[in-house]
Coordinates of C-alpha atoms in Angstrom, one line a residue:
X1 CA 69.4 124.2 96.1
X2 CA 66.7 124.6 93.5
X3 CA 65.2 121.6 92.2
X4 CA 66.5 122.1 88.7
X5 CA 69.9 122.1 90.2
X6 CA 69.4 118.9 92.0
X7 CA 68.3 117.1 88.9
X8 CA 70.9 118.5 86.7
X9 CA 73.4 117.3 89.4
X10 CA 71.8 113.6 89.7
X11 CA 71.9 113.5 85.8
X12 CA 75.5 114.5 85.6
X13 CA 76.4 111.9 88.4
X14 CA 74.6 109.0 86.2
X15 CA 75.1 110.2 82.6
X16 CA 73.5 108.4 79.9
X17 CA 72.2 105.5 82.5
X18 CA 70.1 108.5 84.1
X19 CA 67.6 107.8 81.4
X20 CA 67.0 104.2 82.9
X21 CA 66.1 105.5 86.2
X22 CA 62.4 105.6 86.8
X23 CA 61.3 108.8 88.8
X24 CA 57.7 109.6 90.1
X25 CA 55.5 111.6 87.9
X26 CA 53.9 114.9 89.7
X27 CA 50.7 112.6 90.3
X28 CA 52.9 109.6 91.7
X29 CA 54.9 112.0 93.8
X30 CA 51.8 113.5 95.4
X31 CA 50.2 110.2 96.0
X32 CA 53.5 108.9 97.7
X33 CA 53.6 112.2 100.1
X34 CA 50.1 111.6 100.9
X35 CA 51.1 108.0 101.8
X36 CA 53.9 109.4 104.0
X37 CA 52.0 111.8 105.5
X38 CA 49.3 109.0 106.6
X39 CA 52.1 106.8 108.0
X40 CA 53.5 109.9 110.0
X41 CA 50.2 110.7 111.3
X42 CA 49.7 107.5 112.5
X43 CA 53.3 107.4 114.4
X44 CA 52.2 110.8 115.9
X45 CA 52.3 110.5 119.6
X46 CA 53.7 107.2 119.8
X47 CA 57.3 107.8 117.8
X48 CA 59.7 110.6 118.7
X49 CA 60.5 112.6 115.6
X50 CA 64.1 114.1 115.8
X51 CA 66.9 115.9 114.3
X52 CA 64.8 118.4 112.4
X53 CA 62.3 115.6 111.4
X54 CA 64.7 113.3 109.7
X55 CA 65.0 110.6 112.4
X56 CA 62.4 108.5 114.3
X57 CA 61.7 106.7 116.4
X58 CA 64.2 108.4 118.8
X59 CA 62.7 107.2 122.0
X60 CA 65.0 104.5 122.4
X61 CA 68.0 105.0 120.3
X62 CA 70.9 102.4 120.3
X63 CA 73.7 103.9 122.4
X64 CA 76.0 104.4 119.2
X65 CA 72.9 106.1 117.6
X66 CA 72.6 108.7 120.4
X67 CA 76.1 109.5 120.2
X68 CA 75.8 109.8 116.5
X69 CA 72.8 112.3 117.0
X70 CA 75.1 114.0 119.5
X71 CA 77.8 114.5 116.8
X72 CA 80.3 112.7 118.7
X73 CA 80.7 109.6 116.6
X74 CA 83.9 108.6 114.6
X75 CA 83.7 105.7 112.3
X76 CA 86.9 104.1 111.4
X77 CA 86.9 101.7 108.3
X78 CA 89.0 99.3 109.2
X79 CA 89.5 97.7 105.9
X80 CA 88.1 97.9 102.6
X81 CA 87.4 94.3 101.8
X82 CA 84.2 92.1 102.1
X83 CA 83.3 88.8 101.8
X84 CA 79.8 89.2 100.9
X85 CA 77.9 90.5 97.7
X86 CA 75.0 92.4 98.6
X87 CA 72.9 94.1 96.1
X88 CA 72.8 97.5 98.1
X89 CA 76.6 97.8 98.8
X90 CA 77.5 101.5 97.8
X91 CA 81.1 100.7 96.8
X92 CA 83.6 98.3 95.7
X93 CA 85.1 96.1 98.3
X94 CA 88.1 94.6 97.3
X95 CA 91.1 95.9 99.0
X96 CA 92.2 95.7 102.7
X97 CA 93.8 98.7 102.5
X98 CA 94.7 100.6 105.6
X99 CA 92.3 102.2 108.5
X100 CA 90.9 105.0 107.4
X101 CA 88.3 107.8 108.3
X102 CA 87.3 111.1 106.8
X103 CA 90.1 110.5 104.2
X104 CA 92.6 110.0 106.8
X105 CA 94.5 106.8 107.3
X106 CA 95.5 105.3 110.7
X107 CA 98.2 102.6 110.4
X108 CA 98.7 102.9 113.8
X109 CA 96.2 102.3 116.8
X110 CA 98.0 105.1 119.0
X111 CA 97.8 107.8 116.3
X112 CA 94.0 107.1 115.9
X113 CA 93.7 107.1 119.9
X114 CA 95.2 110.5 120.0
X115 CA 93.0 111.5 117.0
X116 CA 89.8 110.7 119.2
X117 CA 91.2 112.7 122.1
X118 CA 92.2 115.5 120.1
X119 CA 88.7 116.0 118.6
X120 CA 86.6 114.8 121.4
X121 CA 84.9 111.8 120.2
X122 CA 82.4 110.0 122.5
X123 CA 81.7 107.2 120.2
X124 CA 83.9 104.6 118.0
X125 CA 82.8 102.2 115.4
X126 CA 84.7 99.7 113.5
X127 CA 83.6 99.1 109.9
X128 CA 84.7 97.9 106.5
X129 CA 84.6 96.2 104.5
X130 CA 84.0 93.2 107.1
X131 CA 86.2 94.0 109.9
X132 CA 86.4 90.2 110.8
X133 CA 88.3 89.7 108.0
X134 CA 91.2 91.2 110.0
X135 CA 90.2 90.0 113.3
X136 CA 93.8 90.9 114.8
X137 CA 93.9 94.3 113.3
X138 CA 90.5 95.1 114.4
X139 CA 91.1 93.8 118.2
X140 CA 94.2 95.9 118.3
X141 CA 92.3 99.1 117.6
X142 CA 89.7 98.3 119.7
X143 CA 91.8 97.7 122.7
X144 CA 93.9 100.8 122.1
X145 CA 90.5 102.8 122.5
X146 CA 89.5 100.9 125.7
X147 CA 92.9 101.3 127.1
X148 CA 93.0 105.0 126.6
X149 CA 89.2 105.8 127.4
X150 CA 87.6 103.0 129.0
X151 CA 83.8 103.5 129.4
X152 CA 84.0 106.8 128.3
X153 CA 84.1 106.3 124.7
X154 CA 81.3 103.8 123.5
X155 CA 82.4 101.3 120.7
X156 CA 80.5 99.2 118.2
X157 CA 81.3 96.7 115.6
X158 CA 79.7 96.3 112.4
X159 CA 79.5 93.0 110.6
X160 CA 77.8 90.7 108.2
X161 CA 78.5 87.9 111.0
X162 CA 79.5 85.2 108.6
X163 CA 83.0 85.0 110.1
X164 CA 81.8 85.4 113.7
X165 CA 82.8 82.5 116.1
X166 CA 82.3 82.1 119.8
X167 CA 86.0 82.5 120.4
X168 CA 85.9 85.7 118.4
X169 CA 82.9 86.8 120.2
X170 CA 84.9 86.4 123.4
X171 CA 87.8 88.3 122.5
X172 CA 85.4 91.2 121.6
X173 CA 83.9 90.8 124.9
X174 CA 87.0 90.9 126.6
X175 CA 88.7 93.6 124.7
X176 CA 85.4 95.8 125.9
X177 CA 83.2 96.1 122.9
X178 CA 80.1 97.8 124.0
X179 CA 77.8 97.2 121.0
X180 CA 77.7 94.8 118.1
X181 CA 75.5 95.4 114.9
X182 CA 74.6 92.8 112.3
X183 CA 73.8 93.3 108.8
X184 CA 71.5 90.3 108.4
X185 CA 70.6 91.3 104.9
X186 CA 73.9 89.8 103.9
X187 CA 72.9 86.2 105.1
X188 CA 69.3 86.1 104.1
X189 CA 68.2 87.3 107.2
X190 CA 69.2 84.7 109.3
X191 CA 69.4 85.8 112.9
X192 CA 71.5 82.9 114.7
X193 CA 74.8 84.9 114.7
X194 CA 73.1 87.8 116.0
X195 CA 71.4 85.6 118.8
X196 CA 74.5 84.3 119.7
X197 CA 75.9 87.5 120.7
X198 CA 73.2 88.4 123.0
X199 CA 74.8 86.8 125.9
X200 CA 78.4 88.2 125.4
X201 CA 78.0 91.8 124.1
X202 CA 76.0 94.4 126.0
X203 CA 74.2 95.5 123.2
X204 CA 73.2 93.9 120.1
X205 CA 71.8 95.6 117.3
X206 CA 70.3 94.4 113.6
X207 CA 71.1 97.5 111.0
X208 CA 70.1 96.9 107.6
X209 CA 68.6 98.9 104.5
X210 CA 64.6 99.0 104.2
X211 CA 64.5 96.7 101.4
X212 CA 60.8 96.9 99.9
X213 CA 60.7 93.4 98.6
X214 CA 61.6 92.0 101.8
X215 CA 58.9 93.7 104.0
X216 CA 56.8 90.7 104.8
X217 CA 59.9 88.6 105.8
X218 CA 61.2 91.6 107.9
X219 CA 57.6 92.0 109.7
X220 CA 58.2 88.3 111.0
X221 CA 61.8 88.9 111.7
X222 CA 61.0 91.8 113.9
X223 CA 59.0 89.6 116.2
X224 CA 62.0 86.8 116.2
X225 CA 64.6 89.8 117.1
X226 CA 62.3 90.8 119.9
X227 CA 62.0 87.1 121.3
X228 CA 65.7 86.5 120.7
X229 CA 66.8 89.7 122.8
X230 CA 68.1 91.7 120.0
X231 CA 68.1 95.1 121.4
X232 CA 67.6 97.5 118.5
X233 CA 66.5 97.8 114.9
X234 CA 68.1 100.1 112.6
X235 CA 66.5 100.7 109.2
X236 CA 68.3 102.8 106.5
X237 CA 67.0 104.2 103.2
X238 CA 68.2 102.5 100.2
X239 CA 70.7 104.9 98.1
X240 CA 71.7 104.4 94.6
X241 CA 75.6 104.7 93.6
X242 CA 77.2 104.5 90.3
X243 CA 78.7 101.2 91.7
X244 CA 75.5 99.9 92.6
X245 CA 73.7 100.9 89.5
X246 CA 73.5 97.7 87.5
X247 CA 72.8 95.6 90.9
X248 CA 69.4 97.6 91.2
X249 CA 68.1 97.4 87.8
X250 CA 65.1 95.2 87.3
X251 CA 64.1 95.6 90.9
X252 CA 61.0 98.2 90.3
X253 CA 62.2 100.9 92.4
X254 CA 61.0 104.6 92.2
X255 CA 64.0 106.6 92.5
X256 CA 64.1 110.0 94.1
X257 CA 65.9 113.1 93.2
X258 CA 67.9 114.5 96.0
X259 CA 71.6 115.5 97.4
X260 CA 71.9 111.8 96.4
X261 CA 69.6 109.3 94.5
X262 CA 67.4 107.3 96.8
X263 CA 64.5 104.9 96.7
X264 CA 61.2 105.9 97.4
X265 CA 59.7 102.6 98.2
X266 CA 62.5 102.2 101.0
X267 CA 61.4 104.9 103.0
X268 CA 57.7 103.8 103.0
X269 CA 58.7 100.6 104.0
X270 CA 60.6 101.8 107.0
X271 CA 57.9 103.8 108.1
X272 CA 55.4 100.9 107.8
X273 CA 57.5 98.7 109.6
X274 CA 57.9 101.3 112.3
X275 CA 54.2 101.9 112.6
X276 CA 53.2 98.3 112.7
X277 CA 55.8 97.6 115.5
X278 CA 54.7 100.3 117.6
X279 CA 50.7 99.2 116.9
X280 CA 51.6 95.7 117.7
X281 CA 53.4 96.6 121.0
X282 CA 56.4 94.8 120.1
X283 CA 59.4 95.3 122.5
X284 CA 62.1 96.2 119.7
X285 CA 62.9 99.8 119.2
X286 CA 63.1 100.7 115.5
X287 CA 65.1 103.6 114.4
X288 CA 64.6 105.0 110.8
X289 CA 67.7 106.2 109.7
X290 CA 66.8 108.5 106.5
X291 CA 69.4 109.4 103.7
X292 CA 69.0 113.1 104.6
X293 CA 69.5 112.8 108.3
X294 CA 72.8 111.3 107.4
X295 CA 73.8 113.8 104.6
X296 CA 72.5 116.9 106.6
X297 CA 73.2 116.1 110.4
X298 CA 76.3 114.2 110.2
X299 CA 78.0 116.9 107.8
X300 CA 76.7 119.4 110.4
X301 CA 78.6 117.5 113.3
X302 CA 81.7 117.3 111.2
X303 CA 81.7 121.2 110.6
X304 CA 81.0 122.1 114.1
X305 CA 83.8 119.9 115.2
X306 CA 86.5 121.0 113.0
X307 CA 85.1 124.8 112.8
X308 CA 86.7 126.0 116.0
X309 CA 90.1 125.1 115.0
X310 CA 90.0 127.7 112.1
X311 CA 87.6 130.3 113.1
X312 CA 88.6 133.7 114.3
X313 CA 87.8 135.3 117.8
X314 CA 85.3 137.5 116.4
X315 CA 83.6 134.8 114.1
X316 CA 81.0 132.0 115.5
X317 CA 79.4 128.8 114.3
X318 CA 76.0 128.8 112.9
X319 CA 73.7 126.2 113.9
X320 CA 74.2 124.4 110.7
X321 CA 78.0 124.6 111.6
X322 CA 79.1 127.1 109.2
X323 CA 81.7 129.6 110.1
X324 CA 79.9 132.8 110.2
X325 CA 81.7 136.1 109.7
X326 CA 80.0 139.4 110.2
X327 CA 81.4 142.7 109.4
X328 CA 80.4 146.7 108.8
X329 CA 81.6 148.5 105.7
X330 CA 81.7 152.2 105.5
X331 CA 83.9 155.4 105.8
X332 CA 86.8 154.8 108.0
X333 CA 85.5 157.6 110.5
X334 CA 81.9 156.1 111.1
X335 CA 83.8 152.4 111.7
X336 CA 86.2 154.2 114.0
X337 CA 83.5 155.5 116.1
X338 CA 81.9 152.2 116.4
X339 CA 85.2 150.5 117.6
X340 CA 85.1 153.4 120.6
X341 CA 81.4 152.2 121.1
X342 CA 82.5 148.7 121.6
X343 CA 85.5 150.0 123.8
X344 CA 83.4 152.1 126.0
X345 CA 81.1 148.8 126.6
X346 CA 84.2 146.8 127.7
X347 CA 83.9 144.5 124.6
X348 CA 86.9 142.4 124.5
X349 CA 89.4 143.3 121.6
X350 CA 89.4 139.9 120.0
X351 CA 85.5 140.3 119.6
X352 CA 86.0 142.7 116.9
X353 CA 88.6 144.0 114.4
X354 CA 89.1 146.7 112.2
X355 CA 91.1 145.8 108.9
X356 CA 94.2 147.6 108.0
X357 CA 92.5 149.7 105.5
X358 CA 90.2 150.8 108.2
X359 CA 87.1 150.3 106.0
X360 CA 85.7 146.9 107.3
X361 CA 84.9 146.5 111.0
X362 CA 84.4 142.5 111.9
X363 CA 82.5 142.1 115.0
X364 CA 81.1 139.0 117.1
X365 CA 77.5 138.0 117.3
X366 CA 77.6 138.7 120.9
X367 CA 78.0 142.4 120.2
X368 CA 75.2 142.5 118.0
X369 CA 73.3 144.6 120.5
X370 CA 75.9 147.5 120.2
X371 CA 75.5 147.5 116.2
X372 CA 73.4 149.9 114.6
X373 CA 73.4 149.9 110.6
X374 CA 72.8 153.4 109.3
X375 CA 75.1 154.6 107.3
X376 CA 77.0 151.3 106.9
X377 CA 76.6 148.0 105.1
X378 CA 76.4 144.8 106.7
X379 CA 78.6 141.9 104.8
X380 CA 77.8 138.3 105.9
X381 CA 79.8 135.6 104.8
X382 CA 80.1 131.8 105.4
X383 CA 82.8 129.2 105.3
X384 CA 83.1 125.4 106.2
X385 CA 86.1 123.6 108.1
X386 CA 87.2 120.1 106.8
X387 CA 89.9 117.9 107.8
X388 CA 92.3 117.0 104.9
X389 CA 94.9 114.5 104.7
X390 CA 97.4 116.7 103.2
X391 CA 97.6 120.6 102.2
X392 CA 95.7 121.7 99.0
X393 CA 97.1 124.8 99.0
X394 CA 93.8 126.1 97.7
X395 CA 92.2 127.5 100.8
X396 CA 93.4 128.8 104.5
X397 CA 94.4 126.1 106.5
X398 CA 95.9 125.3 110.1
X399 CA 97.8 122.2 111.5
X400 CA 96.2 120.4 114.0
X401 CA 99.1 118.0 115.9
X402 CA 97.6 115.3 117.5
X403 CA 100.9 113.8 118.9
X404 CA 104.7 114.4 118.4
X405 CA 104.4 112.3 115.0
X406 CA 101.3 113.2 113.4
X407 CA 99.3 116.3 112.4
X408 CA 95.9 116.7 110.8
X409 CA 95.1 119.7 108.2
X410 CA 91.9 121.6 108.7
X411 CA 91.1 123.6 105.6
X412 CA 88.8 126.4 105.6
X413 CA 86.7 127.1 102.1
X414 CA 84.4 129.8 101.5
X415 CA 80.9 128.2 100.7
X416 CA 78.7 130.9 99.1
X417 CA 79.4 134.5 98.0
X418 CA 79.1 137.4 100.4
X419 CA 75.7 138.5 101.2
X420 CA 75.4 142.4 101.6
X421 CA 72.5 143.7 103.8
X422 CA 71.5 147.4 104.3
X423 CA 69.0 149.6 106.6
X424 CA 66.0 147.8 108.0
X425 CA 67.0 144.4 106.3
X426 CA 70.3 144.3 107.8
X427 CA 68.8 145.3 111.5
X428 CA 66.4 142.4 110.8
X429 CA 69.0 139.9 110.2
X430 CA 70.7 140.8 113.3
X431 CA 67.5 140.8 115.6
X432 CA 67.1 137.3 114.3
X433 CA 70.5 136.3 115.0
X434 CA 70.7 137.6 118.7
X435 CA 66.9 136.3 119.3
X436 CA 67.2 133.1 117.2
X437 CA 64.5 134.2 114.8
X438 CA 63.4 133.1 111.3
X439 CA 66.0 133.2 108.4
X440 CA 63.3 132.2 105.9
X441 CA 63.0 136.0 104.4
X442 CA 67.1 135.6 103.9
X443 CA 67.1 133.1 101.0
X444 CA 70.8 133.3 100.2
X445 CA 71.7 132.9 103.9
X446 CA 69.2 130.7 105.7
X447 CA 70.8 127.3 104.2
X448 CA 74.1 128.1 106.1
X449 CA 72.3 129.3 109.3
X450 CA 70.0 126.3 109.9
X451 CA 69.6 122.9 108.6
X452 CA 66.5 122.3 106.2
X453 CA 63.7 120.4 107.9
X454 CA 62.0 117.3 107.2
X455 CA 62.2 114.1 105.3
X456 CA 63.3 114.6 101.8
X457 CA 60.9 115.8 99.1
X458 CA 59.4 113.5 96.3
X459 CA 60.2 114.5 92.8

């Protein structure tokens, strides 16, 4: 997406209030990029940068984070109500509601367990709201997951800690909770509750946004966390939402255009804290979880998880997780000759398909070595697969039955116009497809083949 398009979408999201946001000038953006480059250079050789340059330090990720990176995490929002009022909360948290994930409600623990099994998740987290506002509900889902999967599925809980007691900690431990994560920003950065969990839960993590005005306090807290046995610190990039807009005002932040509006100083604060921790040899792994990591990589994981349920046998998933469809178009005679070539080389029937009109020959990427685009044209298209609570009837779909009484809808949606390639351009694309080459010369195709790399641009 071009800058002008990104800015237009950000402007549309905030309407008249957009004018109240301070974005960097070209000079300020250049200075900020230089500062970020300086920090990244200082981290080179010390911090492992992963996920296409969007996440660091990847040397010792929390177990749940490693599962997220692998694309095997399901987050169940066990309720929608919170008892704290953090300024950075992205949405209203006023209703208990039903347990929900990916817009799918799971009123019954057994249905959720069957969902985890059907889609092959290896990690489950319980979030909210505040999960400990409904402790019985939270425990019932945790117990159901552990009863079914045991140690095969890693479980963790997000909490602000205000309602945590020794009794509840014991119940979580006995139910098999593997990891607990504390948002200490909700409690003025007190570590008492997090420290109390160290002896009870195998992994204790602190997970908070990198709030720029708390940088000096966090430097002190990082040493305290290490001393008290906290295993990991996750720092998120602050993101603005229409809900949190008013609470962000007056804080002096510089905002960044992007897939969503984020805070420049938050990213620099996280990188500074990571640099200082490694330079000070503090034994507390810190993970900076940028917004672009979450927006790109978690969406990629969802596409790759859902795609196999709706793709055809002659289609394949791109690295970015989109369903890629390849087809030759041309005269029926020429396409039929290509079909005979496939047959003579022993290509399985499902790997290719000639349309009823015999004017379009679909083929799997594994057959690329048998394809020469001479008098024909190569047509390339992409679609994404997403889970839905109900059929929209706007796109093709399939029903995935997770048990006798519950099914999940997976919908297939085209994400771009079909691209037509001919001659050498078509052969270059097929060569890159077969050999893992560079798609940069195919500007209309590249975003659907590979994820954009690096942290977000500053503008």
